[in-house]
């Protein structure tokens, strides 16, 4: 009987904590927000890098982190992506713009398609630019 009594007390405490958590939490479409009276101000749980936008938790996205060598170019075809993860935009016609050694780790912020970026000839320099 002694263990059953302890179990009931622990269960009761758990239920109260759960009810308080649910009561003081505003739920957004993509996560939960901390509570205030009207649920009009939010602070997101940051377990997965969420940011609070328009009263909802939105997964934050890192900024694009590819690099450009700014080597000289005349046309788009003079520029290529390079590096083990495709994170470098460089010239193939500029003799001073030699391939840059890189470490071979992948980061999402290197993904030019994810960030709508393209390696191109902008003002006669090879560099990353946004498509939209």
Coordinates of C-alpha atoms in Angstrom, one line a residue:
X1 CA 0.0 0.0 0.0
X2 CA 2.9 2.4 0.7
X3 CA 4.1 2.3 -2.9
X4 CA 0.6 2.8 -4.3
X5 CA 0.2 5.9 -2.2
X6 CA 3.5 7.3 -3.5
X7 CA 2.5 6.5 -7.0
X8 CA -0.9 8.3 -6.6
X9 CA 0.8 11.4 -5.3
X10 CA 3.3 11.4 -8.2
X11 CA 0.5 10.9 -10.7
X12 CA -1.4 13.8 -9.1
X13 CA 1.6 16.1 -9.3
X14 CA 2.2 15.1 -12.9
X15 CA -1.4 15.8 -13.9
X16 CA -1.3 19.2 -12.3
X17 CA 1.9 20.1 -14.0
X18 CA 0.6 18.9 -17.3
X19 CA -2.6 20.9 -16.9
X20 CA -0.7 24.1 -16.0
X21 CA 1.6 23.6 -19.0
X22 CA -1.3 23.2 -21.4
X23 CA -3.1 26.2 -19.8
X24 CA -0.1 28.5 -20.1
X25 CA 0.8 27.5 -23.7
X26 CA -0.5 29.0 -26.9
X27 CA -0.2 26.6 -29.8
X28 CA 0.9 27.8 -33.2
X29 CA 0.8 25.9 -36.4
X30 CA 4.5 24.8 -36.3
X31 CA 5.3 24.7 -32.6
X32 CA 4.2 26.0 -29.2
X33 CA 4.5 29.5 -28.0
X34 CA 4.8 30.6 -24.4
X35 CA 1.6 32.0 -22.8
X36 CA 0.4 35.4 -22.2
X37 CA -3.3 36.5 -21.6
X38 CA -4.3 37.0 -25.2
X39 CA -1.6 34.8 -26.9
X40 CA -0.6 37.9 -28.8
X41 CA 3.0 37.9 -27.8
X42 CA 5.1 34.8 -28.3
X43 CA 8.3 33.2 -27.3
X44 CA 9.0 30.0 -29.1
X45 CA 10.6 26.9 -27.7
X46 CA 14.1 27.0 -29.2
X47 CA 14.8 23.3 -29.3
X48 CA 14.8 23.5 -33.1
X49 CA 15.9 27.1 -33.9
X50 CA 12.4 28.5 -34.1
X51 CA 11.6 32.2 -34.4
X52 CA 8.3 33.8 -33.6
X53 CA 6.7 35.4 -36.6
X54 CA 3.1 36.5 -37.0
X55 CA 2.1 34.7 -33.7
X56 CA 3.5 31.4 -34.9
X57 CA 6.8 29.5 -34.5
X58 CA 8.7 29.4 -37.8
X59 CA 11.8 27.4 -38.3
X60 CA 14.7 29.9 -38.7
X61 CA 16.8 29.5 -41.8
X62 CA 20.5 30.3 -41.7
X63 CA 21.7 32.9 -44.2
X64 CA 23.4 31.6 -47.4
X65 CA 27.1 31.2 -46.6
X66 CA 28.7 30.5 -50.0
X67 CA 31.7 32.7 -50.9
X68 CA 32.6 34.5 -54.1
X69 CA 36.2 35.1 -55.3
X70 CA 35.2 38.0 -57.5
X71 CA 37.4 36.7 -60.3
X72 CA 37.0 38.6 -63.6
X73 CA 34.5 37.4 -66.2
X74 CA 32.8 38.5 -69.4
X75 CA 29.9 36.0 -69.6
X76 CA 27.9 33.8 -67.3
X77 CA 29.9 30.8 -68.7
X78 CA 33.1 32.2 -67.2
X79 CA 31.8 31.5 -63.7
X80 CA 31.6 28.1 -62.0
X81 CA 30.8 26.7 -58.6
X82 CA 33.8 25.1 -56.9
X83 CA 34.8 23.6 -53.6
X84 CA 34.0 20.3 -52.2
X85 CA 30.4 21.4 -51.2
X86 CA 29.9 23.7 -54.2
X87 CA 30.1 26.8 -51.9
X88 CA 32.5 28.9 -53.9
X89 CA 31.6 31.0 -57.0
X90 CA 34.8 31.6 -59.0
X91 CA 36.1 32.5 -62.5
X92 CA 37.5 29.9 -64.9
X93 CA 39.0 32.5 -67.2
X94 CA 40.9 34.7 -64.7
X95 CA 44.4 33.2 -64.4
X96 CA 44.7 34.6 -60.8
X97 CA 41.5 32.9 -59.7
X98 CA 42.8 29.5 -59.0
X99 CA 40.7 26.7 -57.3
X100 CA 40.5 27.3 -53.6
X101 CA 41.1 24.3 -51.3
X102 CA 38.2 23.6 -49.0
X103 CA 37.3 21.2 -46.2
X104 CA 34.7 18.7 -47.2
X105 CA 31.9 19.3 -44.7
X106 CA 28.4 20.0 -45.8
X107 CA 26.2 22.8 -44.4
X108 CA 22.7 23.6 -45.5
X109 CA 23.8 27.2 -45.9
X110 CA 26.0 26.1 -48.9
X111 CA 22.9 25.0 -50.8
X112 CA 22.5 27.7 -53.4
X113 CA 19.2 26.2 -54.7
X114 CA 17.7 26.3 -51.2
X115 CA 18.5 30.0 -51.0
X116 CA 17.6 30.8 -54.6
X117 CA 21.2 31.9 -55.4
X118 CA 23.2 31.5 -58.6
X119 CA 26.9 31.9 -59.4
X120 CA 27.1 34.4 -62.2
X121 CA 29.0 37.2 -63.9
X122 CA 27.8 40.4 -62.2
X123 CA 29.6 43.6 -63.2
X124 CA 32.4 41.6 -64.7
X125 CA 33.0 39.7 -61.4
X126 CA 32.0 36.1 -60.6
X127 CA 29.8 36.2 -57.5
X128 CA 26.7 34.7 -55.9
X129 CA 23.5 36.6 -56.7
X130 CA 19.9 36.1 -55.8
X131 CA 17.5 34.8 -58.5
X132 CA 14.5 36.6 -57.0

